[in-house]
CSV table of C-alpha atoms in Angstrom, one decimal:
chain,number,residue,atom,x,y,z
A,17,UNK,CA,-66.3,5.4,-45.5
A,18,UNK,CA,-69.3,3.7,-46.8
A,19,UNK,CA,-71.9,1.6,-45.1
A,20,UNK,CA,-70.4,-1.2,-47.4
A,21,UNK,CA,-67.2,-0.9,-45.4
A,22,UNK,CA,-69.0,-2.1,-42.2
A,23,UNK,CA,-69.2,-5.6,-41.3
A,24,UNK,CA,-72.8,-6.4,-40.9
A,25,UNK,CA,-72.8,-7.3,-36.9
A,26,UNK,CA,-70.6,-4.8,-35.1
A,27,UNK,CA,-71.3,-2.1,-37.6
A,28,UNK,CA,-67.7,-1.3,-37.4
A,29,UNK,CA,-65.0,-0.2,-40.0
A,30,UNK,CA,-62.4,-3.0,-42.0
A,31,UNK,CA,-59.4,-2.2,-43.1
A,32,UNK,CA,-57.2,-4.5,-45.5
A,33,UNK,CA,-54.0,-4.6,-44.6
A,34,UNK,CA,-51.3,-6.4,-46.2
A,35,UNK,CA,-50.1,-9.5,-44.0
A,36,UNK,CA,-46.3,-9.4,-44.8
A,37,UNK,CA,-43.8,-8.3,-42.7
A,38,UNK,CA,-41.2,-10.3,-44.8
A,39,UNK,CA,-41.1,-9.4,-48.6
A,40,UNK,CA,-43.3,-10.6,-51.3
A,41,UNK,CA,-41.7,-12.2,-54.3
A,42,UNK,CA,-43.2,-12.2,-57.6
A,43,UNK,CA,-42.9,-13.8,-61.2
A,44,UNK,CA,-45.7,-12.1,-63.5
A,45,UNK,CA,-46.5,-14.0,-66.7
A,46,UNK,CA,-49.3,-13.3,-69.3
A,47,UNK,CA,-52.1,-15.3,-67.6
A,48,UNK,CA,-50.8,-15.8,-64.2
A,49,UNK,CA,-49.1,-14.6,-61.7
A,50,UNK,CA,-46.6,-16.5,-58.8
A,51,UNK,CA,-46.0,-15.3,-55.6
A,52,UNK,CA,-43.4,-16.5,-52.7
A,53,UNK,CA,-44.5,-14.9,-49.3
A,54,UNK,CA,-40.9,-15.3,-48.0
A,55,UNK,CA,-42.4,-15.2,-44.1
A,56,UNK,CA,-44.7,-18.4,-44.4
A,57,UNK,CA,-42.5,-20.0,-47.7
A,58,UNK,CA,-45.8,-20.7,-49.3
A,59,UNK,CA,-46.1,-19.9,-53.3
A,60,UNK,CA,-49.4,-18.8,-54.4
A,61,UNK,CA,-51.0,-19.3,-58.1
A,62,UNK,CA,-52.8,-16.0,-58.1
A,63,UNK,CA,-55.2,-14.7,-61.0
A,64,UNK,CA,-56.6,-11.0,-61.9
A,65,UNK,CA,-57.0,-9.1,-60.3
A,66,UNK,CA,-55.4,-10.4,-57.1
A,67,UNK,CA,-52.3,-9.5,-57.6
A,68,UNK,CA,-53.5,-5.8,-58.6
A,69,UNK,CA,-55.1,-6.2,-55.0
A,70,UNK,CA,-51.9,-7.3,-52.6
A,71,UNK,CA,-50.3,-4.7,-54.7
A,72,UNK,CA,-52.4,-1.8,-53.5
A,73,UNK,CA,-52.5,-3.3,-50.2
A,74,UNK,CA,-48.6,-3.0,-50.5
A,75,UNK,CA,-48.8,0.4,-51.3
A,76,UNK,CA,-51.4,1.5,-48.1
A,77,UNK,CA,-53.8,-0.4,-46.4
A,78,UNK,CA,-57.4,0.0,-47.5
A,79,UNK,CA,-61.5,-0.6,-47.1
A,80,UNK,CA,-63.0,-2.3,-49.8
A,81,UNK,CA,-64.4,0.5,-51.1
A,82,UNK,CA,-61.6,2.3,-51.1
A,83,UNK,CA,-59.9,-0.3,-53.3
A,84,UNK,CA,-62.2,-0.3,-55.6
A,85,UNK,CA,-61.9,2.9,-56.4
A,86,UNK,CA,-57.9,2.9,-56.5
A,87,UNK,CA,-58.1,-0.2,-59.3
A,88,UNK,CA,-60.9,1.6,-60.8
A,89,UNK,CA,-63.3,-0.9,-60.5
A,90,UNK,CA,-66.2,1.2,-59.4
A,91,UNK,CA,-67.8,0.6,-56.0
A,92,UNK,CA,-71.1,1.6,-57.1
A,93,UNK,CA,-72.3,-2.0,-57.6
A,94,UNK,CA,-73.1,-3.8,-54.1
A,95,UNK,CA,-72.1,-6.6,-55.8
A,96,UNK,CA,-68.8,-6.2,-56.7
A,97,UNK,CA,-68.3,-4.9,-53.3
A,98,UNK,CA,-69.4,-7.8,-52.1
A,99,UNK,CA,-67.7,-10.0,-54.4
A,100,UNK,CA,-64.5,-8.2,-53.6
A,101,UNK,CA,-65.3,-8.7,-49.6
A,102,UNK,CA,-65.6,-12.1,-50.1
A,103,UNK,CA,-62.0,-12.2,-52.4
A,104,UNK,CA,-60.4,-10.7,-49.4
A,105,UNK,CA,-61.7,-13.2,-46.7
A,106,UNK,CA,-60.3,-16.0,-49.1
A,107,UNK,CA,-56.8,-13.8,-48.9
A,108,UNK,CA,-56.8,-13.5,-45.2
A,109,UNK,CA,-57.8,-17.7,-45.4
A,110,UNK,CA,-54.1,-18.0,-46.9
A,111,UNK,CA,-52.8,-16.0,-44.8
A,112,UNK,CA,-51.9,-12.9,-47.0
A,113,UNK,CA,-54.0,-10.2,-45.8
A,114,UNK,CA,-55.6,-8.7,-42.8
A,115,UNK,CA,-59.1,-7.4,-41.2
A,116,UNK,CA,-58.1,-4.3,-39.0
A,117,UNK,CA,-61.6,-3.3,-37.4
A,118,UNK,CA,-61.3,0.9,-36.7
B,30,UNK,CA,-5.5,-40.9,-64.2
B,31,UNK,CA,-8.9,-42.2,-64.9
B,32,UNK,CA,-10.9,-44.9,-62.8
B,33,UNK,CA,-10.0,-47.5,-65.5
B,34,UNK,CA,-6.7,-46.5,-66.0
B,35,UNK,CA,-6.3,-48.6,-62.5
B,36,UNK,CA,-6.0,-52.0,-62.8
B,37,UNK,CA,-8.5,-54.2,-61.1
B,38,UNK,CA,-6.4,-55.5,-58.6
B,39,UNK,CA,-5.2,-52.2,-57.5
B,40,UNK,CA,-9.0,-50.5,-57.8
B,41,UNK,CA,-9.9,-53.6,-55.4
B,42,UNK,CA,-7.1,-52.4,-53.3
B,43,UNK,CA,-8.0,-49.2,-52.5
B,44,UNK,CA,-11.4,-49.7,-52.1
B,45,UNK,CA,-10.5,-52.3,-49.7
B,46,UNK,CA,-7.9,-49.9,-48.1
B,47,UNK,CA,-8.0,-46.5,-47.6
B,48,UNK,CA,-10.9,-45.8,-50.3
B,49,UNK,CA,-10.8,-44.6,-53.7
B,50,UNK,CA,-11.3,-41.0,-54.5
B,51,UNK,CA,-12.8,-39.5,-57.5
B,52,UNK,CA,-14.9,-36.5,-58.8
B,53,UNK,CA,-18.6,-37.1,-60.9
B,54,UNK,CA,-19.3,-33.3,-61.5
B,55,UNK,CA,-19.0,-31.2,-58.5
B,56,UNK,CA,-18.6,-33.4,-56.0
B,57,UNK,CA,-15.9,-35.2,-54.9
B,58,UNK,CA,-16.4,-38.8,-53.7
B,59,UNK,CA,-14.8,-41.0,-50.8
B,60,UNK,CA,-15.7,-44.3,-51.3
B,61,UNK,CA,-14.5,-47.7,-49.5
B,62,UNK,CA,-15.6,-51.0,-50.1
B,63,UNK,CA,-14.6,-54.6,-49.4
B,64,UNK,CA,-17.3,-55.8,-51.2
B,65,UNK,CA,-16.2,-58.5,-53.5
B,66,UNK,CA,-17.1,-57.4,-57.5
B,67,UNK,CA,-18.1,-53.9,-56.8
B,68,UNK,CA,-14.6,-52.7,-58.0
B,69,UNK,CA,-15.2,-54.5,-61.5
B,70,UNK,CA,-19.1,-52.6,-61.3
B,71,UNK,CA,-16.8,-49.4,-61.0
B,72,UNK,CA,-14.1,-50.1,-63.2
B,73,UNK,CA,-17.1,-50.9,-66.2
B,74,UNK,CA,-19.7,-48.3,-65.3
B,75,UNK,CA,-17.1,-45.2,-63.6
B,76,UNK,CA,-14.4,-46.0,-66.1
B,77,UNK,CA,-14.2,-42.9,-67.6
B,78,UNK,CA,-14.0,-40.9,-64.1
B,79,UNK,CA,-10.9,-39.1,-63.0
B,80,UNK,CA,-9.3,-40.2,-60.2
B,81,UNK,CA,-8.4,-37.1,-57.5
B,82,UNK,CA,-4.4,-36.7,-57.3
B,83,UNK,CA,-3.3,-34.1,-54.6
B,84,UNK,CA,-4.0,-31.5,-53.2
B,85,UNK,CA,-7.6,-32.4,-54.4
B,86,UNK,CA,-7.6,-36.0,-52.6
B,87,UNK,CA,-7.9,-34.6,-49.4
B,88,UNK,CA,-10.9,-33.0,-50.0
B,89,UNK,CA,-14.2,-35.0,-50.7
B,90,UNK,CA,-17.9,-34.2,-50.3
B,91,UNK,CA,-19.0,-37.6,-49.3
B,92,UNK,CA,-17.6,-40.1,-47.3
B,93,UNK,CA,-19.4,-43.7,-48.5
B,94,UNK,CA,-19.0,-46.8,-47.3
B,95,UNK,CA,-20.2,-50.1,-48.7
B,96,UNK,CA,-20.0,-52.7,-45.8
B,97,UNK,CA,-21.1,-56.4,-45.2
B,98,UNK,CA,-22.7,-58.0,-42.2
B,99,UNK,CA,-20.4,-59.2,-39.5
B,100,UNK,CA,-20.7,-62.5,-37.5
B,101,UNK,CA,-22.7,-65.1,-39.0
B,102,UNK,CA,-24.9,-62.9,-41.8
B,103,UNK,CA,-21.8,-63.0,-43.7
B,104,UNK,CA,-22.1,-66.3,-44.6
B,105,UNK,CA,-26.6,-66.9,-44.5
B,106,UNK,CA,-28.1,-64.6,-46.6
B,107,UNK,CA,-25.1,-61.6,-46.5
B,108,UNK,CA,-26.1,-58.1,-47.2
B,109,UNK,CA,-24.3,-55.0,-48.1
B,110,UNK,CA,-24.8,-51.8,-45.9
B,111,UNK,CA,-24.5,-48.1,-47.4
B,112,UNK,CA,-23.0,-45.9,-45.2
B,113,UNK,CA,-21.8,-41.6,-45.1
B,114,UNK,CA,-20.0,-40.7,-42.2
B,115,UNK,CA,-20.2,-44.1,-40.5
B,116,UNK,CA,-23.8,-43.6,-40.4
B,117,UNK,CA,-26.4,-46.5,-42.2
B,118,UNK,CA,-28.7,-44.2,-44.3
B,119,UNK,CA,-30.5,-47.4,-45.9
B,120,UNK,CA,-32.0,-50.4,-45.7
B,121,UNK,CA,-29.6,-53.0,-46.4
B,122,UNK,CA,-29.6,-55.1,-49.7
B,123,UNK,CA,-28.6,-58.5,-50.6
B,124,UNK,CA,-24.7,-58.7,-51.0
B,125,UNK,CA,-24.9,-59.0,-54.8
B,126,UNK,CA,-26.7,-55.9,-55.1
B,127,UNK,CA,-24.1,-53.6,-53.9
B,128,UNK,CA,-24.3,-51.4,-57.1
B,129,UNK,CA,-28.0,-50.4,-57.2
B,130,UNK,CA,-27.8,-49.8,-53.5
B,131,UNK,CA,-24.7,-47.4,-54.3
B,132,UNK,CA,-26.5,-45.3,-57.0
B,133,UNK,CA,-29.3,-45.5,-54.5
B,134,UNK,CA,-28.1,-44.2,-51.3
B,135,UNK,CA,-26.0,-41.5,-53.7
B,136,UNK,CA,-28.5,-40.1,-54.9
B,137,UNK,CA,-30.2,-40.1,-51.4
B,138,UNK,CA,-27.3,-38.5,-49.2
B,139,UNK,CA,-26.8,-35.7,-52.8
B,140,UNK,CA,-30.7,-34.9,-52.4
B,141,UNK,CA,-30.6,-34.2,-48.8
B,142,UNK,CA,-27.7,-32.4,-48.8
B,143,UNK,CA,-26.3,-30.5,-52.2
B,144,UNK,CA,-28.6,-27.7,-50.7
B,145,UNK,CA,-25.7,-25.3,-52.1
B,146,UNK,CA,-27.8,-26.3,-55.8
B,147,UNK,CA,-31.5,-26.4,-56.3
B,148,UNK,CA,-32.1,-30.0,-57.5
B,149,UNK,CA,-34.5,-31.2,-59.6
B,150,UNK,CA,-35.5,-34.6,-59.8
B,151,UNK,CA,-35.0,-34.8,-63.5
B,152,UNK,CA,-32.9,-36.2,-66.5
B,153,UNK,CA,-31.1,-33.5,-68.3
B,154,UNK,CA,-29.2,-33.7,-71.6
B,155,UNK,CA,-27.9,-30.8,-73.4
B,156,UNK,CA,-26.7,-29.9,-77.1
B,157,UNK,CA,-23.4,-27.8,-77.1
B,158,UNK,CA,-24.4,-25.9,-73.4
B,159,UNK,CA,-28.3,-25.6,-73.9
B,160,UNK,CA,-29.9,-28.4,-71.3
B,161,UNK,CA,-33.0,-30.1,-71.9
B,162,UNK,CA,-34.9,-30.9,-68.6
B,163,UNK,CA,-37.0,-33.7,-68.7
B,164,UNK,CA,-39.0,-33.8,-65.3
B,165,UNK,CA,-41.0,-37.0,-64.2
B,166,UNK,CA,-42.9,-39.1,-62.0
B,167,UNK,CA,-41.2,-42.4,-62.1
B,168,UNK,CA,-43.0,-44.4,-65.6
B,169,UNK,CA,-42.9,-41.8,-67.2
B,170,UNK,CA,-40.0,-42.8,-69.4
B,171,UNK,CA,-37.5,-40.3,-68.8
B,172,UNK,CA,-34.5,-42.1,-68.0
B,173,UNK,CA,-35.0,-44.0,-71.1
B,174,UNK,CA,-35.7,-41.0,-73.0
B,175,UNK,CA,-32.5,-39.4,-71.6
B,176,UNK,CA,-30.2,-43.1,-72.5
B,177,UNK,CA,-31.5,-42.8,-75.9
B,178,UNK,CA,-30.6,-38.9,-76.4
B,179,UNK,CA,-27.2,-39.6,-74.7
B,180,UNK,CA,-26.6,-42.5,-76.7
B,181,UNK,CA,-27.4,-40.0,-80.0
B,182,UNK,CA,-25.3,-37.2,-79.1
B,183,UNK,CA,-26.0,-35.8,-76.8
B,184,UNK,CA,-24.4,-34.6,-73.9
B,185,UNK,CA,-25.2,-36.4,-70.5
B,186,UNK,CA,-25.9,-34.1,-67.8
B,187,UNK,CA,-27.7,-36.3,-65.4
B,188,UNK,CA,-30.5,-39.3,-65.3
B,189,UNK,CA,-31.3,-38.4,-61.9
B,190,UNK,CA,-30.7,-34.5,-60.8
B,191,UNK,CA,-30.8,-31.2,-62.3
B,192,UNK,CA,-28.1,-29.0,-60.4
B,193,UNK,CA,-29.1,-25.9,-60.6
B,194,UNK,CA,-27.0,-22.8,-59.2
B,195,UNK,CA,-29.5,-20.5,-57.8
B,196,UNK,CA,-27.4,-17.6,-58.5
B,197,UNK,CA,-26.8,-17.7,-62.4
B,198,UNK,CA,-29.2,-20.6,-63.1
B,199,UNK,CA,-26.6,-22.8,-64.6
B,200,UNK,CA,-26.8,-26.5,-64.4
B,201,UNK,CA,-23.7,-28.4,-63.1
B,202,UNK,CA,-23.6,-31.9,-65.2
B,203,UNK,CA,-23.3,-35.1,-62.9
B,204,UNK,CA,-22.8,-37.8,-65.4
B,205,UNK,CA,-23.1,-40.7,-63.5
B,206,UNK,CA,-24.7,-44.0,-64.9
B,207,UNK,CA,-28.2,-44.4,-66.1
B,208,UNK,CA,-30.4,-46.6,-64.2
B,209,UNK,CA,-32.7,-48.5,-66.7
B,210,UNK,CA,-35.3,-50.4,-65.3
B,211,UNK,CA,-37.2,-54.1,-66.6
B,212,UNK,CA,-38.4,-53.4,-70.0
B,213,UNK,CA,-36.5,-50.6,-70.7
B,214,UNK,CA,-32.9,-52.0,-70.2
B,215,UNK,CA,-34.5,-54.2,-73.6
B,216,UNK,CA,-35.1,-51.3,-75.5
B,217,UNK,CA,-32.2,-49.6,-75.1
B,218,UNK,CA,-30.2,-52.8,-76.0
B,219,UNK,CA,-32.6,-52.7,-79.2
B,220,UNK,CA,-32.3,-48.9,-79.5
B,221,UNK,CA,-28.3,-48.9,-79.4
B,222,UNK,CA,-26.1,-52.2,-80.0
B,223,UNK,CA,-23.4,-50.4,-79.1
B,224,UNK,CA,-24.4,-48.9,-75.6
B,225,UNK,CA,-22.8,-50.1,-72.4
B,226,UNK,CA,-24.6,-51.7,-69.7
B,227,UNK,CA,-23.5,-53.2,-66.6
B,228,UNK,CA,-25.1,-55.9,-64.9
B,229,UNK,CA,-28.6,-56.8,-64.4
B,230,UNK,CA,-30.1,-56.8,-60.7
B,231,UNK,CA,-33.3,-58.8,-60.5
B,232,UNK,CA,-35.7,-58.4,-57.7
B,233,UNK,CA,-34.6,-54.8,-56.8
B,234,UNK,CA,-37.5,-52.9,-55.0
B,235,UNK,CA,-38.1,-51.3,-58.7
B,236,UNK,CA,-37.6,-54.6,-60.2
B,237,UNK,CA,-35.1,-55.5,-62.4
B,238,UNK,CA,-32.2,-52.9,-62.8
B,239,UNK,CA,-29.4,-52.4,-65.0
B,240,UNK,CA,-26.9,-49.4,-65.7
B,241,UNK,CA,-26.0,-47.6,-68.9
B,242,UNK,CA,-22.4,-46.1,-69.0
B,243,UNK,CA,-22.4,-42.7,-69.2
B,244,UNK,CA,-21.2,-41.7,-72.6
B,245,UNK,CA,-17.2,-40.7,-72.4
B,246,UNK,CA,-17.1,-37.2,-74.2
B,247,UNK,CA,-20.3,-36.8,-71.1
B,248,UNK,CA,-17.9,-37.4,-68.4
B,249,UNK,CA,-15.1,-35.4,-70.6
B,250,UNK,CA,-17.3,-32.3,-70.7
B,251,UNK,CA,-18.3,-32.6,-66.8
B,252,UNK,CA,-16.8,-29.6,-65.7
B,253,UNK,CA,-19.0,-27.5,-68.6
B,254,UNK,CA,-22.3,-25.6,-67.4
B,255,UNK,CA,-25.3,-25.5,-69.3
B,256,UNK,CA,-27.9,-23.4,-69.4
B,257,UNK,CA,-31.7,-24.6,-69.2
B,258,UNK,CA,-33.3,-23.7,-72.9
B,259,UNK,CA,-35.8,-26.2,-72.7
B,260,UNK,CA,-38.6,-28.3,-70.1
B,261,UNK,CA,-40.3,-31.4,-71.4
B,262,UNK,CA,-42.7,-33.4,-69.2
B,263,UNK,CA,-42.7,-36.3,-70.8
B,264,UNK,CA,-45.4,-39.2,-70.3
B,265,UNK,CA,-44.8,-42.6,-71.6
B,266,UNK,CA,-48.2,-44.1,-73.1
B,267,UNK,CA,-48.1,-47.7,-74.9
B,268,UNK,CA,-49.2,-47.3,-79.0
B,269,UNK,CA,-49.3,-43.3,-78.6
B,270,UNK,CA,-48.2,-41.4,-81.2
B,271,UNK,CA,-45.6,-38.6,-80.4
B,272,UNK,CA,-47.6,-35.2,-79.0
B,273,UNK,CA,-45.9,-31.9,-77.9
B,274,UNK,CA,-48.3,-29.5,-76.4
B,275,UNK,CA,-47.0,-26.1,-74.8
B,276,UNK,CA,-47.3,-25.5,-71.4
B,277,UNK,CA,-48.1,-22.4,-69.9
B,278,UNK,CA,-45.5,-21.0,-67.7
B,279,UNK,CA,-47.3,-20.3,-64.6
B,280,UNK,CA,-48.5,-24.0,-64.4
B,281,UNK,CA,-45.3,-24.8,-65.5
B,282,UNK,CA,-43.6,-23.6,-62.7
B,283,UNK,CA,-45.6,-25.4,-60.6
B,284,UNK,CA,-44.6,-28.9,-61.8
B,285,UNK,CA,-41.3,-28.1,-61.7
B,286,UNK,CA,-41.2,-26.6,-58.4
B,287,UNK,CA,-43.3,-29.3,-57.3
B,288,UNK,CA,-40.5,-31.5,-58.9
B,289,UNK,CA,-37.5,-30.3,-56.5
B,290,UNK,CA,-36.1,-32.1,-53.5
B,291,UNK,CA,-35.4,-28.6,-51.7
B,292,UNK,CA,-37.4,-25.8,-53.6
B,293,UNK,CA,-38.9,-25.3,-50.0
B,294,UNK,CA,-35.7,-25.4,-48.2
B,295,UNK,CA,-34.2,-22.9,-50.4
B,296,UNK,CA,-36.8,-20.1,-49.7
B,297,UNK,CA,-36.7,-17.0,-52.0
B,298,UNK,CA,-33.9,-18.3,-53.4
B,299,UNK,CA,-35.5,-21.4,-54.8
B,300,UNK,CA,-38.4,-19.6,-56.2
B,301,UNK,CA,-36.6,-17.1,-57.8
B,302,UNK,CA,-34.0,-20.2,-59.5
B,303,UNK,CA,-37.7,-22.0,-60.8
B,304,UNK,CA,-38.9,-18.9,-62.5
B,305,UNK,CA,-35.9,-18.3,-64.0
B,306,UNK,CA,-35.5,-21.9,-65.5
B,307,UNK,CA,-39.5,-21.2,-66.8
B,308,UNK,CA,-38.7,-17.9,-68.2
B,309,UNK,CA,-35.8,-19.2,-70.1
B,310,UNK,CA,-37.4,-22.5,-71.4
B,311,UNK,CA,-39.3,-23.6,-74.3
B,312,UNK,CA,-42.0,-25.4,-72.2
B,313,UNK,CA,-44.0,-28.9,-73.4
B,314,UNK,CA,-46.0,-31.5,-72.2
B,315,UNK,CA,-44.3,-35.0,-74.2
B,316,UNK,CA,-46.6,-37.9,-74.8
B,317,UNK,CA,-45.0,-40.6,-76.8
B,318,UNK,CA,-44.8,-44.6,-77.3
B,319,UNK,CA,-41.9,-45.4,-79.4
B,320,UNK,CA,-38.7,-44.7,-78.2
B,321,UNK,CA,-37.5,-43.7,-82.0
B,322,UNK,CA,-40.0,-41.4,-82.6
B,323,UNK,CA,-39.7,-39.5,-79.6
B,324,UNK,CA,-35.8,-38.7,-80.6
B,325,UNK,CA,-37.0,-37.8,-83.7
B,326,UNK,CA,-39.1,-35.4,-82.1
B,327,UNK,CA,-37.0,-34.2,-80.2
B,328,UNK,CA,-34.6,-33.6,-82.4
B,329,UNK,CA,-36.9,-32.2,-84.8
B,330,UNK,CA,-37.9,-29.8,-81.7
B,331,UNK,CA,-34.5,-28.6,-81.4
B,332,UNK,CA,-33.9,-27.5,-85.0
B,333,UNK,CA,-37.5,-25.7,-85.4
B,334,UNK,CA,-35.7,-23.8,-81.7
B,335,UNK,CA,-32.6,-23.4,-83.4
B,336,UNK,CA,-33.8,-21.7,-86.8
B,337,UNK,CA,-36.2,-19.7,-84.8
B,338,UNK,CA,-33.7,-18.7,-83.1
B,339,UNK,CA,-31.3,-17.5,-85.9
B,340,UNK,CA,-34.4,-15.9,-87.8
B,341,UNK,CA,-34.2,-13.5,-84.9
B,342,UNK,CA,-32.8,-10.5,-85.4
């Protein structure tokens, strides 16, 4: 863990998980991806690299640095980290994924 | 036995009396009817519709009913009630408008209940058993672009609804009459001397509307699935020249999603069906403002598919 893992107030740890506990359904096309989240029945127009994201969320839940280095996006850059922060509160806005604080 | 192998007199008759049965695709219909001159509205327009013998008369997916007002509404300003399962699902119309309140309530009680399809509200023609869907907003000109295909060859599938079964993606044809609205019932007279239309209905909540016969070898063919090959979202403009641009599939899918009466009903299942109709489809945005040209276009879009499609190896 990194200090860019900890939210700013508590201090404490996040870690993305994946809100589905009914399946995700894709359709992948060339620039664009679809998604059905089966439990809410809402589709979702997602662009990269989101989808990369709620698939390595699928896989194992994750801090944000930790996913950036799993898509190789380097997580040297406190911007992307904080771009990627701000991706994933947009994500848990729809309802697709989820803050766990450790 | 076809509808208009009945004479009028006996059509009458069983409307009047225990109801007539017959099948438009894959439903079977139940209809009774007192009203006077809907029978010769069937007999014109349905003509070409089998009747159901037995076993297959016992069975129908919708029971209609077309009923006037008891008491003293029957004779100051009557009106004609549409009815499923002895249940008004409509706002009543004047008596003489029994037809367009038919197709009307039809197509209302088929897209709140054919949940068994995922239906698109769409025209859809199709050469041999590739369908062309053409999805849009009412104005847009589709079910005058969809008369004007039928009424050059090709095969009617529906002005109205796309069937599609969510399991293989085939569409089941319903080949019921078009439903040409104020200027267009013109230009398809213009288009086509030859086509059939029924009556006109003035003063119809979409104006005035009038009803193209479905085309026989349509009705013939009813039974035949075809598969989706292409999507065209077409937009009617005044003066404009005939433009296809590609759409990309993703935001494709969305329109036509967006375009179902049950895509959220159906769940997975319904998602699944829409990417499978965008995946298989040559997809185009359609702006045109000459019902000739478009045709042409059309046509001319279908033989640049087809030799691209023999070119294949």
């Amino acid at each position: 863990m990194r200090s860019t893992d900890k939210q700013p107030d508590s201090g404490s740890i996040i870690v993305w998980t994946l809100l589905a506990d009914s399946p995700l359904l894709w359709q992948r096309f060339e620039n664009g991806c679809l998604l059905f989240n089966t439990g809410s029945g809402t589709t979702h127009l997602l662009n990269d690299p989101v989808p990369d994201i709620l698939t390595e969320l699928q896989s194992a839940p994750a801090t944000v640095v930790e996913l950036l280095d799993r898509l190789d996006l380097g997580s040297e850059d406190e911007q992307v980290v904080h771009q990627l922060s701000a991706l994933l509160q947009d994500l848990d806005q729809l309802g697709l994924v989820w803050p766990e604080n450790l | 036995m076809k509808i208009k192998d009945l004479s009028r007199q006996d059509l009458a008759s069983k409307l009047s009396g225990t109801g007539l049965r017959w099948a438009t695709g894959p439903f079977h219909i139940h209809l009774k009817s007192s009203v006077p001159g809907f029978s010769d509205y069937l007999h014109q327009l349905y003509g070409d519709h089998p009747v159901l013998q037995p076993p297959w008369s016992d069975i129908a997916d919708f029971h209609l009913q077309l009923n006037q007002n008891n008491g003293y509404r029957r004779l100051i300003r009557p009106q004609v009630f549409f009815q499923m399962d002895g249940v008004n699902h409509l706002a009543p119309f004047p008596l003489d408008h029994a037809p367009p309140l038919f197709e009307w309530g039809w197509n209302f009680v088929i897209a709140g209940r054919a949940n068994h399809f995922l239906i698109l509200h769409t025209a859809v023609v199709a050469k041999g058993n590739r369908a062309l869907i053409l999805p849009g907003v009412p104005g847009s000109g589709k079910s005058t672009l969809c008369a004007a295909l039928a009424l050059r060859g090709w095969r009617l599938l529906s002005d109205e609804f796309a069937l599609i079964r969510p399991d293989d993606g085939q569409i089941a044809p319903l080949p019921r009459p078009v439903a040409l609205k104020n200027q267009s019932i013109e230009i398809i007279r213009e288009f086509d001397a030859q086509a059939v239309l029924g009556p006109e209905f003035p003063k119809t909540r979409k104006g005035t509307v009038s009803h193209l016969k479905p085309p026989g070898d349509s009705v013939e063919k009813m039974s035949e699935l075809a598969r989706p090959g292409w999507v065209i979202f077409p937009h009617y403009q005044e003066g404009q020249r005939p433009i296809l641009e590609r759409v990309p599939p993703e935001y494709a899918f969305l329109r036509v999603a967006a375009n179902a009466f049950n895509y959220e009903t159906l769940g997975g299942a319904g998602f699944n069906a829409v990417g499978r109709i965008v995946r298989g489809c040559e997809l185009f945005d359609f702006r045109y403002g000459n019902l000739a040209d478009a045709v042409e276009t059309v046509e001319n879009l279908l033989a640049s598919s087809r030799q691209s499609t023999e070119a294949t190896p």
